[in-house]
Amino acid sequence: MRSKTAIEIYAYWDELRGHRDVPARSQIEPGHIRNILPDLFILEKTPRGDIRFRLAGTRICALFARELRGSTFDALWLAEQTSRLARIADDVMAQKTPVVLSASSLAGTADRLPTEIILLPLRSPDGVVDRIIGALVPLSRPLWLEATPVNYLDLGGIRVIDIEKTNLFAQNRPEKPLPASSQPMINHSLAGAIRRVLHLRVLEGGRRD
């Protein structure tokens, strides 16, 4: 992981899970990760099988210059990559395995902006792993970023995190480069807590053991 935010949210997720494979959504306490909330999001797999945003931080919404409530995760990516990204997010939940994605943010004629995305599986209240907490972080802040919205993300590589052997400050597994491209019930306690953090926009959709 290259971004401090990705390292921090992974460390928090890993602490919550303890000796289990995946922590529960109800364990997340926004106050414990207050400083990175603007860069975080939560995804949920709907009964129809698509994966949509429930919560998104203000810096993510500002990056795309739009609210992400109800939009699908794959809609952020280039058209030819949407099915691939839907499968990746689905596999994170099905295999209970975190992944880190390297990507480029594309904004009009601006230079490509290196961006890191981490996806971490979560259990819903009924015990099913059908949610993801993640972070989306540009790796630099060029001057144009404040004025030019990102249109799409272009996937560059995937790294699977081995949760039994992770060294947060080293490459865990080699990144796999990619070839060139040829409404659910809301957890009101969490949403309410996040609303009290003024720098986070809530997009509707802990306990320590």
PDB file of C-alpha atoms in Angstrom, residues 4-161:
ATOM      1  CA  LYS A   4      -1.355   6.463   4.431  1.00  0.00           C
ATOM      2  CA  THR A   5      -5.156   6.216   4.291  1.00  0.00           C
ATOM      3  CA  ALA A   6      -5.098   2.700   2.828  1.00  0.00           C
ATOM      4  CA  ILE A   7      -2.588   1.576   5.455  1.00  0.00           C
ATOM      5  CA  GLU A   8      -4.665   3.070   8.263  1.00  0.00           C
ATOM      6  CA  ILE A   9      -8.031   1.624   7.196  1.00  0.00           C
ATOM      7  CA  TYR A  10      -6.455  -1.792   6.641  1.00  0.00           C
ATOM      8  CA  ALA A  11      -4.868  -1.725  10.104  1.00  0.00           C
ATOM      9  CA  TYR A  12      -8.228  -0.772  11.640  1.00  0.00           C
ATOM     10  CA  TRP A  13     -10.076  -3.501   9.689  1.00  0.00           C
ATOM     11  CA  ASP A  14      -7.445  -6.065  10.696  1.00  0.00           C
ATOM     12  CA  GLU A  15      -7.718  -5.071  14.363  1.00  0.00           C
ATOM     13  CA  LEU A  16     -11.510  -5.407  14.289  1.00  0.00           C
ATOM     14  CA  ARG A  17     -11.492  -8.869  12.760  1.00  0.00           C
ATOM     15  CA  GLY A  18      -9.181 -10.297  15.419  1.00  0.00           C
ATOM     16  CA  HIS A  19      -8.938 -14.061  14.809  1.00  0.00           C
ATOM     17  CA  ARG A  20     -11.885 -14.106  12.413  1.00  0.00           C
ATOM     18  CA  ASP A  21     -11.692 -13.846   8.647  1.00  0.00           C
ATOM     19  CA  VAL A  22     -13.947 -10.764   8.339  1.00  0.00           C
ATOM     20  CA  PRO A  23     -15.170  -8.154  10.869  1.00  0.00           C
ATOM     21  CA  ALA A  24     -18.785  -7.085  11.202  1.00  0.00           C
ATOM     22  CA  ARG A  25     -20.151  -3.834   9.861  1.00  0.00           C
ATOM     23  CA  SER A  26     -21.555  -3.059  13.328  1.00  0.00           C
ATOM     24  CA  GLN A  27     -18.049  -3.006  14.818  1.00  0.00           C
ATOM     25  CA  ILE A  28     -17.016   0.112  12.919  1.00  0.00           C
ATOM     26  CA  GLU A  29     -16.824   3.189  15.120  1.00  0.00           C
ATOM     27  CA  PRO A  30     -16.498   6.361  12.989  1.00  0.00           C
ATOM     28  CA  GLY A  31     -14.764   8.225  15.803  1.00  0.00           C
ATOM     29  CA  HIS A  32     -11.865   5.781  15.683  1.00  0.00           C
ATOM     30  CA  ILE A  33     -11.136   6.612  12.027  1.00  0.00           C
ATOM     31  CA  ARG A  34     -12.316  10.208  12.063  1.00  0.00           C
ATOM     32  CA  ASN A  35      -9.254  11.630  10.312  1.00  0.00           C
ATOM     33  CA  ILE A  36      -9.693   9.456   7.191  1.00  0.00           C
ATOM     34  CA  LEU A  37     -13.499   9.455   6.879  1.00  0.00           C
ATOM     35  CA  PRO A  38     -13.515  11.848   3.876  1.00  0.00           C
ATOM     36  CA  ASP A  39     -11.620   9.236   1.823  1.00  0.00           C
ATOM     37  CA  LEU A  40     -13.720   6.223   2.843  1.00  0.00           C
ATOM     38  CA  PHE A  41     -16.743   4.529   1.321  1.00  0.00           C
ATOM     39  CA  ILE A  42     -19.011   1.574   2.007  1.00  0.00           C
ATOM     40  CA  LEU A  43     -20.412  -0.649  -0.743  1.00  0.00           C
ATOM     41  CA  GLU A  44     -23.235  -3.152  -0.481  1.00  0.00           C
ATOM     42  CA  LYS A  45     -24.338  -5.994  -2.716  1.00  0.00           C
ATOM     43  CA  THR A  46     -28.048  -5.539  -3.368  1.00  0.00           C
ATOM     44  CA  PRO A  47     -30.618  -8.344  -3.752  1.00  0.00           C
ATOM     45  CA  ARG A  48     -30.360  -7.810  -7.512  1.00  0.00           C
ATOM     46  CA  GLY A  49     -26.649  -8.620  -7.366  1.00  0.00           C
ATOM     47  CA  ASP A  50     -25.206  -5.204  -8.231  1.00  0.00           C
ATOM     48  CA  ILE A  51     -22.781  -3.435  -5.893  1.00  0.00           C
ATOM     49  CA  ARG A  52     -23.712   0.126  -4.925  1.00  0.00           C
ATOM     50  CA  PHE A  53     -22.450   2.922  -2.704  1.00  0.00           C
ATOM     51  CA  ARG A  54     -24.121   3.381   0.676  1.00  0.00           C
ATOM     52  CA  LEU A  55     -21.677   5.871   2.186  1.00  0.00           C
ATOM     53  CA  ALA A  56     -19.002   8.010   0.562  1.00  0.00           C
ATOM     54  CA  GLY A  57     -16.664  10.622   1.997  1.00  0.00           C
ATOM     55  CA  THR A  58     -16.683  14.204   0.827  1.00  0.00           C
ATOM     56  CA  ARG A  59     -13.280  14.016  -0.852  1.00  0.00           C
ATOM     57  CA  ILE A  60     -14.461  11.108  -3.001  1.00  0.00           C
ATOM     58  CA  CYS A  61     -17.656  12.939  -3.973  1.00  0.00           C
ATOM     59  CA  ALA A  62     -15.667  16.101  -4.665  1.00  0.00           C
ATOM     60  CA  LEU A  63     -13.213  14.166  -6.838  1.00  0.00           C
ATOM     61  CA  PHE A  64     -16.070  13.132  -9.165  1.00  0.00           C
ATOM     62  CA  ALA A  65     -18.085  16.336  -8.588  1.00  0.00           C
ATOM     63  CA  ARG A  66     -21.249  14.400  -7.852  1.00  0.00           C
ATOM     64  CA  GLU A  67     -22.992  12.450  -5.147  1.00  0.00           C
ATOM     65  CA  LEU A  68     -22.533   8.715  -5.401  1.00  0.00           C
ATOM     66  CA  ARG A  69     -25.644   7.614  -3.517  1.00  0.00           C
ATOM     67  CA  GLY A  70     -27.206   4.649  -5.247  1.00  0.00           C
ATOM     68  CA  SER A  71     -24.646   4.547  -8.044  1.00  0.00           C
ATOM     69  CA  THR A  72     -22.831   1.335  -8.804  1.00  0.00           C
ATOM     70  CA  PHE A  73     -19.154   0.915  -8.008  1.00  0.00           C
ATOM     71  CA  ASP A  74     -18.366  -0.172 -11.557  1.00  0.00           C
ATOM     72  CA  ALA A  75     -19.848   3.068 -12.947  1.00  0.00           C
ATOM     73  CA  LEU A  76     -16.704   4.912 -11.811  1.00  0.00           C
ATOM     74  CA  TRP A  77     -14.572   2.982 -14.305  1.00  0.00           C
ATOM     75  CA  LEU A  78     -13.979   3.010 -18.044  1.00  0.00           C
ATOM     76  CA  ALA A  79     -16.813   1.332 -19.929  1.00  0.00           C
ATOM     77  CA  GLU A  80     -14.723  -1.642 -21.040  1.00  0.00           C
ATOM     78  CA  GLN A  81     -13.703  -2.294 -17.410  1.00  0.00           C
ATOM     79  CA  THR A  82     -17.100  -2.214 -15.701  1.00  0.00           C
ATOM     80  CA  SER A  83     -17.757  -5.955 -15.775  1.00  0.00           C
ATOM     81  CA  ARG A  84     -14.220  -6.635 -14.524  1.00  0.00           C
ATOM     82  CA  LEU A  85     -14.618  -4.251 -11.578  1.00  0.00           C
ATOM     83  CA  ALA A  86     -17.989  -5.717 -10.670  1.00  0.00           C
ATOM     84  CA  ARG A  87     -16.366  -9.161 -10.547  1.00  0.00           C
ATOM     85  CA  ILE A  88     -13.449  -7.905  -8.460  1.00  0.00           C
ATOM     86  CA  ALA A  89     -15.754  -6.363  -5.858  1.00  0.00           C
ATOM     87  CA  ASP A  90     -17.914  -9.484  -5.831  1.00  0.00           C
ATOM     88  CA  ASP A  91     -14.831 -11.691  -5.357  1.00  0.00           C
ATOM     89  CA  VAL A  92     -13.642  -9.566  -2.410  1.00  0.00           C
ATOM     90  CA  MET A  93     -16.873 -10.508  -0.629  1.00  0.00           C
ATOM     91  CA  ALA A  94     -17.175 -14.089  -1.868  1.00  0.00           C
ATOM     92  CA  GLN A  95     -13.540 -14.984  -1.133  1.00  0.00           C
ATOM     93  CA  LYS A  96     -13.344 -12.763   1.981  1.00  0.00           C
ATOM     94  CA  THR A  97     -10.081 -11.386   0.652  1.00  0.00           C
ATOM     95  CA  PRO A  98      -8.905  -7.733   0.666  1.00  0.00           C
ATOM     96  CA  VAL A  99      -7.440  -6.290  -2.498  1.00  0.00           C
ATOM     97  CA  VAL A 100      -5.607  -3.102  -3.439  1.00  0.00           C
ATOM     98  CA  LEU A 101      -6.207  -1.597  -6.877  1.00  0.00           C
ATOM     99  CA  SER A 102      -3.867   0.803  -8.619  1.00  0.00           C
ATOM    100  CA  ALA A 103      -5.594   3.088 -11.088  1.00  0.00           C
ATOM    101  CA  SER A 104      -5.365   6.359 -12.964  1.00  0.00           C
ATOM    102  CA  SER A 105      -7.972   9.070 -12.486  1.00  0.00           C
ATOM    103  CA  LEU A 106      -8.932  10.554 -15.871  1.00  0.00           C
ATOM    104  CA  ALA A 107     -10.146  14.145 -15.971  1.00  0.00           C
ATOM    105  CA  GLY A 108     -10.584  15.711 -19.390  1.00  0.00           C
ATOM    106  CA  THR A 109      -7.218  16.684 -20.861  1.00  0.00           C
ATOM    107  CA  ALA A 110      -5.470  16.705 -17.488  1.00  0.00           C
ATOM    108  CA  ASP A 111      -2.597  14.350 -16.815  1.00  0.00           C
ATOM    109  CA  ARG A 112      -3.372  10.907 -15.473  1.00  0.00           C
ATOM    110  CA  LEU A 113      -3.530  10.998 -11.691  1.00  0.00           C
ATOM    111  CA  PRO A 114      -2.213   7.874  -9.896  1.00  0.00           C
ATOM    112  CA  THR A 115      -4.897   6.653  -7.486  1.00  0.00           C
ATOM    113  CA  GLU A 116      -5.076   3.857  -4.931  1.00  0.00           C
ATOM    114  CA  ILE A 117      -8.236   1.985  -3.958  1.00  0.00           C
ATOM    115  CA  ILE A 118      -8.472  -0.607  -1.184  1.00  0.00           C
ATOM    116  CA  LEU A 119     -11.452  -2.975  -0.776  1.00  0.00           C
ATOM    117  CA  LEU A 120     -12.026  -4.777   2.545  1.00  0.00           C
ATOM    118  CA  PRO A 121     -14.915  -7.248   3.097  1.00  0.00           C
ATOM    119  CA  LEU A 122     -17.474  -6.830   5.895  1.00  0.00           C
ATOM    120  CA  ARG A 123     -20.264  -8.921   7.402  1.00  0.00           C
ATOM    121  CA  SER A 124     -23.798  -7.558   7.538  1.00  0.00           C
ATOM    122  CA  PRO A 125     -25.977  -8.037  10.667  1.00  0.00           C
ATOM    123  CA  ASP A 126     -27.279 -11.380   9.357  1.00  0.00           C
ATOM    124  CA  GLY A 127     -23.728 -12.715   9.084  1.00  0.00           C
ATOM    125  CA  VAL A 128     -23.451 -12.630   5.301  1.00  0.00           C
ATOM    126  CA  VAL A 129     -20.351 -11.039   3.778  1.00  0.00           C
ATOM    127  CA  ASP A 130     -22.091  -8.655   1.392  1.00  0.00           C
ATOM    128  CA  ARG A 131     -20.438  -5.318   2.179  1.00  0.00           C
ATOM    129  CA  ILE A 132     -17.110  -3.620   1.601  1.00  0.00           C
ATOM    130  CA  ILE A 133     -15.392  -0.775   3.384  1.00  0.00           C
ATOM    131  CA  GLY A 134     -12.790   0.913   1.266  1.00  0.00           C
ATOM    132  CA  ALA A 135     -10.749   3.991   0.524  1.00  0.00           C
ATOM    133  CA  LEU A 136     -10.131   5.886  -2.707  1.00  0.00           C
ATOM    134  CA  VAL A 137      -7.119   8.177  -2.578  1.00  0.00           C
ATOM    135  CA  PRO A 138      -5.225  10.119  -5.274  1.00  0.00           C
ATOM    136  CA  LEU A 139      -1.497   9.711  -4.679  1.00  0.00           C
ATOM    137  CA  SER A 140      -0.806  13.367  -5.452  1.00  0.00           C
ATOM    138  CA  ARG A 141      -2.752  16.647  -5.391  1.00  0.00           C
ATOM    139  CA  PRO A 142      -2.086  18.593  -8.609  1.00  0.00           C
ATOM    140  CA  LEU A 143      -3.429  22.127  -8.903  1.00  0.00           C
ATOM    141  CA  TRP A 144      -6.108  21.116 -11.409  1.00  0.00           C
ATOM    142  CA  LEU A 145      -7.665  18.655  -8.977  1.00  0.00           C
ATOM    143  CA  GLU A 146      -9.720  21.312  -7.198  1.00  0.00           C
ATOM    144  CA  ALA A 147     -11.270  22.609 -10.422  1.00  0.00           C
ATOM    145  CA  THR A 148     -11.508  19.635 -12.787  1.00  0.00           C
ATOM    146  CA  PRO A 149     -13.676  16.644 -11.852  1.00  0.00           C
ATOM    147  CA  VAL A 150     -12.546  13.111 -12.564  1.00  0.00           C
ATOM    148  CA  ASN A 151     -14.641  11.415 -15.221  1.00  0.00           C
ATOM    149  CA  TYR A 152     -13.465   7.828 -14.895  1.00  0.00           C
ATOM    150  CA  LEU A 153     -10.921   5.533 -13.314  1.00  0.00           C
ATOM    151  CA  ASP A 154      -8.622   3.370 -15.420  1.00  0.00           C
ATOM    152  CA  LEU A 155      -7.533   0.162 -13.701  1.00  0.00           C
ATOM    153  CA  GLY A 156      -3.795  -0.513 -13.805  1.00  0.00           C
ATOM    154  CA  GLY A 157      -3.148  -3.414 -11.434  1.00  0.00           C
ATOM    155  CA  ILE A 158      -4.472  -5.606  -8.639  1.00  0.00           C
ATOM    156  CA  ARG A 159      -2.751  -6.774  -5.474  1.00  0.00           C
ATOM    157  CA  VAL A 160      -4.295  -9.432  -3.223  1.00  0.00           C
ATOM    158  CA  ILE A 161      -3.535  -9.000   0.482  1.00  0.00           C
TER     159      ILE A 161
END
